[in-house]
Coordinates of N, CA and C in Angstrom, one line a residue:
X26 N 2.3 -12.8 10.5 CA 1.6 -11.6 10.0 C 2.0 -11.4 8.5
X27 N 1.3 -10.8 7.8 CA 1.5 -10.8 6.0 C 1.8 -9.0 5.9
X28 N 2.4 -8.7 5.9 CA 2.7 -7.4 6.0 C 4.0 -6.9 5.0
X29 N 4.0 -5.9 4.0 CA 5.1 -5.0 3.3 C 5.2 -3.9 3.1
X30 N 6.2 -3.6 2.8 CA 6.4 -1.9 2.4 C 5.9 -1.5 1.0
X31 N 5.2 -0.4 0.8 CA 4.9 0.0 -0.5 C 5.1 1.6 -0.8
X32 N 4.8 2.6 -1.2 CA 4.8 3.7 -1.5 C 6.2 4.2 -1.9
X33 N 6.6 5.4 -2.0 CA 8.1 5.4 -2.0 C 9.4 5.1 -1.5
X34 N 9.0 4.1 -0.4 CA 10.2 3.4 -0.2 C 10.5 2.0 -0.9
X35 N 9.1 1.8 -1.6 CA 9.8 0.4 -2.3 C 9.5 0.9 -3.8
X36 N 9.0 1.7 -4.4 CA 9.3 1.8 -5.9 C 9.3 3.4 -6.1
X37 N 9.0 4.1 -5.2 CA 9.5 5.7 -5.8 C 11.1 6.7 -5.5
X38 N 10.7 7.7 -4.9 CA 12.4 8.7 -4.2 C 11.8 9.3 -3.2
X39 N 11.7 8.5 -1.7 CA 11.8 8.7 -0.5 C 13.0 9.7 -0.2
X40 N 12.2 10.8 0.4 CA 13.2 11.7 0.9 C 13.4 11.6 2.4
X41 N 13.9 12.4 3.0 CA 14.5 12.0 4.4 C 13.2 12.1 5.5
X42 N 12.0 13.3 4.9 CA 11.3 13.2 6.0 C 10.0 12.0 5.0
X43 N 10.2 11.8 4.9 CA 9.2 10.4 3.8 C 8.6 9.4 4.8
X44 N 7.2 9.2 4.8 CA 6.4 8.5 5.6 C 7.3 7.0 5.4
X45 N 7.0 5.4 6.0 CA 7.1 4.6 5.7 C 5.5 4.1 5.5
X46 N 4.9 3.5 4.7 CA 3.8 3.1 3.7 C 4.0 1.5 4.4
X47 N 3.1 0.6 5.4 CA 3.4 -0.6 5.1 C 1.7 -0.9 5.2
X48 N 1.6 -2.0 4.3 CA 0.1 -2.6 3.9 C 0.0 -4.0 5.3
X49 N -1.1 -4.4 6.0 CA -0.9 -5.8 6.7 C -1.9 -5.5 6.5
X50 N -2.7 -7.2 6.8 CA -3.8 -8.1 6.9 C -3.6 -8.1 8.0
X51 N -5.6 -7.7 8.3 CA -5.6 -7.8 10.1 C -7.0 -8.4 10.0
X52 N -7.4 -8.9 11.3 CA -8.6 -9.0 11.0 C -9.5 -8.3 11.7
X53 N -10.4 -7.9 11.6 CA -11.7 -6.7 11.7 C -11.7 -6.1 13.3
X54 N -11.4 -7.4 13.8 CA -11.5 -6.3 15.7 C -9.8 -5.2 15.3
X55 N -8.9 -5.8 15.2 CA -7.6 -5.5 15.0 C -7.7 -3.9 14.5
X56 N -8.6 -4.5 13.3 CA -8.2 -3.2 12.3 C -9.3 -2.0 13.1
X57 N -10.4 -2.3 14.0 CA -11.4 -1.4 14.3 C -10.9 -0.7 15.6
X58 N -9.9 -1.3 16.1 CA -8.7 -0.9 17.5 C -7.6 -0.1 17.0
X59 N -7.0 -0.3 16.0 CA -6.2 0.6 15.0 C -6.7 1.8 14.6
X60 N -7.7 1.7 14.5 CA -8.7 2.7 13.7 C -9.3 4.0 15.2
X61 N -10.0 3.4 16.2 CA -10.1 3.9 16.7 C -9.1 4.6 17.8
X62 N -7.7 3.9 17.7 CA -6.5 4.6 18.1 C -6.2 6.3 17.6
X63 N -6.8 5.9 16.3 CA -6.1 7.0 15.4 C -7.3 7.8 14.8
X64 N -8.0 8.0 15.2 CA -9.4 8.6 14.8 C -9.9 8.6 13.2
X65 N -10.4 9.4 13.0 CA -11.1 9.4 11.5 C -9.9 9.3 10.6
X66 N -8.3 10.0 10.8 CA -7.9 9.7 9.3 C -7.1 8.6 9.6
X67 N -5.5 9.0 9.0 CA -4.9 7.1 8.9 C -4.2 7.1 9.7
X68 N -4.2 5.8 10.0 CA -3.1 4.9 11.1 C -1.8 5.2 11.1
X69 N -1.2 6.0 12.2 CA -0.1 6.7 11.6 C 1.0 6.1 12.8
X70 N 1.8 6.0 13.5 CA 2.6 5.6 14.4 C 3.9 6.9 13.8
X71 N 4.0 7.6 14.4 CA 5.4 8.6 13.8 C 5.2 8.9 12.6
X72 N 6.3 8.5 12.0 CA 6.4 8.3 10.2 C 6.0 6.9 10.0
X73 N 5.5 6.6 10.6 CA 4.9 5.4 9.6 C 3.7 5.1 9.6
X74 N 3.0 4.5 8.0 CA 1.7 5.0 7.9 C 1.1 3.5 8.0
X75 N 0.0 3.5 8.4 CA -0.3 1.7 8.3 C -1.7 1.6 7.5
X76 N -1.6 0.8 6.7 CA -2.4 0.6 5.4 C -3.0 -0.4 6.2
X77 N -4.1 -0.7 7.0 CA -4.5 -2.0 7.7 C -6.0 -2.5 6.6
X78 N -5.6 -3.7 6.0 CA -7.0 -4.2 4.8 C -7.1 -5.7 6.1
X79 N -8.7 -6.0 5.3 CA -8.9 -6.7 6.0 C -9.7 -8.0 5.2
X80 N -9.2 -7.2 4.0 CA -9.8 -8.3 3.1 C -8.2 -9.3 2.3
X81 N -8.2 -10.9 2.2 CA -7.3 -10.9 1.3 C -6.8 -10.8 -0.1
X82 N -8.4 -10.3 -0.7 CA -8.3 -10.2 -1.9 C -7.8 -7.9 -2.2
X83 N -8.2 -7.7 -1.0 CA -7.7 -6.3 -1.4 C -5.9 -6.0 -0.6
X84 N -5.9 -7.3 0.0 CA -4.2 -7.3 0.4 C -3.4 -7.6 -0.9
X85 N -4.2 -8.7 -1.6 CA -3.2 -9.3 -3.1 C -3.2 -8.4 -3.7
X86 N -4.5 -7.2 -4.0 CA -3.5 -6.2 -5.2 C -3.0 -5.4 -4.8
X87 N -2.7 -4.7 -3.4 CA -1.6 -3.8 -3.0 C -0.5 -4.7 -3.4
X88 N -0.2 -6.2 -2.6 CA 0.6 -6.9 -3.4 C 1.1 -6.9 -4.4
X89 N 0.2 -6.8 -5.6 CA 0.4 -7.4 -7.1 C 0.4 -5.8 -7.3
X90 N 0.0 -4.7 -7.0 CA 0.2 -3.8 -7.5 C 1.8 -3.0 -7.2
X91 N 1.8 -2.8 -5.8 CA 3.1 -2.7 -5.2 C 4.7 -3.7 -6.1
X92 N 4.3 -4.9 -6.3 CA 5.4 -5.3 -7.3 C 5.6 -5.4 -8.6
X93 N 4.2 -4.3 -9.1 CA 4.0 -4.2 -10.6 C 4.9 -3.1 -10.7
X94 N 4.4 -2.0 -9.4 CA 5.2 -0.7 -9.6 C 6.7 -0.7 -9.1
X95 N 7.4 -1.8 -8.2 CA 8.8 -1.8 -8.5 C 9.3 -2.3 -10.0
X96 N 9.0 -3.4 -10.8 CA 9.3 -3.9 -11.6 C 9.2 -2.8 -12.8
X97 N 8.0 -1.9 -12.5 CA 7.9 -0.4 -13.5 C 9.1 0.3 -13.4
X98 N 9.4 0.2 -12.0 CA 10.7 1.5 -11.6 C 11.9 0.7 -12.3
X99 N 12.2 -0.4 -11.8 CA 13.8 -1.3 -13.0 C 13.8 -0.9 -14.6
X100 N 12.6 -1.4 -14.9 CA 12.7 -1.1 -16.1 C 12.7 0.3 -17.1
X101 N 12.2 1.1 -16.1 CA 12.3 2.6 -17.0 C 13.4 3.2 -15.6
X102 N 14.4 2.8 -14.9 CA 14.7 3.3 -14.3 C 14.3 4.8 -13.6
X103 N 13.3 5.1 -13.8 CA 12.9 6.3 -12.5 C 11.8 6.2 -12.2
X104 N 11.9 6.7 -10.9 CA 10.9 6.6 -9.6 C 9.4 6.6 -9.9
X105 N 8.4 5.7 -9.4 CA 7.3 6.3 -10.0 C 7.1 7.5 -8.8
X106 N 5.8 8.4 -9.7 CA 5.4 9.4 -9.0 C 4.0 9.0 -8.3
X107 N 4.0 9.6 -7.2 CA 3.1 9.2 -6.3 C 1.6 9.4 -7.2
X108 N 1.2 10.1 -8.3 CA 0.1 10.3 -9.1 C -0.1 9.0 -9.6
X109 N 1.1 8.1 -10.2 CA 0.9 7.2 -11.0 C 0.7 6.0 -9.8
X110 N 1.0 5.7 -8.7 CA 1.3 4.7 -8.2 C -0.3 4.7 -7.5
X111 N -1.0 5.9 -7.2 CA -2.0 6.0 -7.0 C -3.1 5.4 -8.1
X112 N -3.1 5.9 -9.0 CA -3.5 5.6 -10.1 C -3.7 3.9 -10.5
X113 N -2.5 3.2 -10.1 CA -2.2 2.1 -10.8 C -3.0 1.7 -9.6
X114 N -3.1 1.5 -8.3 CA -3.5 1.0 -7.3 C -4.9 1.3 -6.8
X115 N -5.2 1.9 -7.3 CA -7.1 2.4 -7.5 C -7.6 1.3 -8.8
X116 N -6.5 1.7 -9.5 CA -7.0 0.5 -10.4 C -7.2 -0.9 -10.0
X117 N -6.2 -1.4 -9.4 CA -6.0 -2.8 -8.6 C -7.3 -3.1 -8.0
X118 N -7.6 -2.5 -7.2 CA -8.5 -2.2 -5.8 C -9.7 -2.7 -6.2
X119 N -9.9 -2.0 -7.6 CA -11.7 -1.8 -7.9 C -12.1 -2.9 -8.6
X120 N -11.0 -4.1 -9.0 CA -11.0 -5.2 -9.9 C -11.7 -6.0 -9.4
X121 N -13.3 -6.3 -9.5 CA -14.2 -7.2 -8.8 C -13.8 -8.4 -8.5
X122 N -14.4 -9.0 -7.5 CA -13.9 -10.0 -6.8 C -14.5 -11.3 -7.5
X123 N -13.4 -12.1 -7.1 CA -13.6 -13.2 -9.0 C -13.0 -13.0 -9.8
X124 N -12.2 -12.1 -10.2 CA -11.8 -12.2 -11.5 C -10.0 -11.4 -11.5
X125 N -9.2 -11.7 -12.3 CA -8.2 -11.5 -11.8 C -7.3 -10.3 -12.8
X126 N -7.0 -9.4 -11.9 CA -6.4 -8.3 -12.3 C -5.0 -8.6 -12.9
X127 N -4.7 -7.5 -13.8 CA -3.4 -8.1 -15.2 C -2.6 -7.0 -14.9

């Protein structure tokens, strides 16, 4: 299974009651059985939220996005804020297919 953590536990300041954020690659029955588990909003198991894509070009930029925004957090040392990490990853997302996000 291709699955990681992203949101505040891998590049922001997870506090104690802080969802766990993990992204996996499913494929379409998987993800429409997940979905109908959990009705219209998101896939939630307790605290933990499940980001289920089912494409692998929109798994690579949670990927490439998710390790742009740790590598953002080392080098300016503090946390990104959930605005920005949104931000950076909407950007990712919308990068048509074919051509490669920077």
């Amino acid at each position: 299974m291709n699955a990681f953590i992203t949101g505040s536990h891998a590049y922001g300041a997870p506090r104690s009651n802080s969802d766990v954020d993990l992204v996996v690659l499913v494929d379409p029955d998987t993800q429409c059985l997940l979905q109908r588990e959990s009705g219209d909003g998101p896939i939630r198991f307790g605290r933990l939220n499940l980001i289920a894509v089912t494409s692998e070009r929109l798994f690579a930029a949670w990927k490439l996005g998710t390790e742009q925004l740790i590598e953002e957090r080392y080098e300016t040392g503090q946390p990104i804020s959930r605005e920005r990490a949104v931000e950076h990853l909407t950007a990712l997302r919308a990068v048509p297919a074919g051509t490669q996000p920077s």
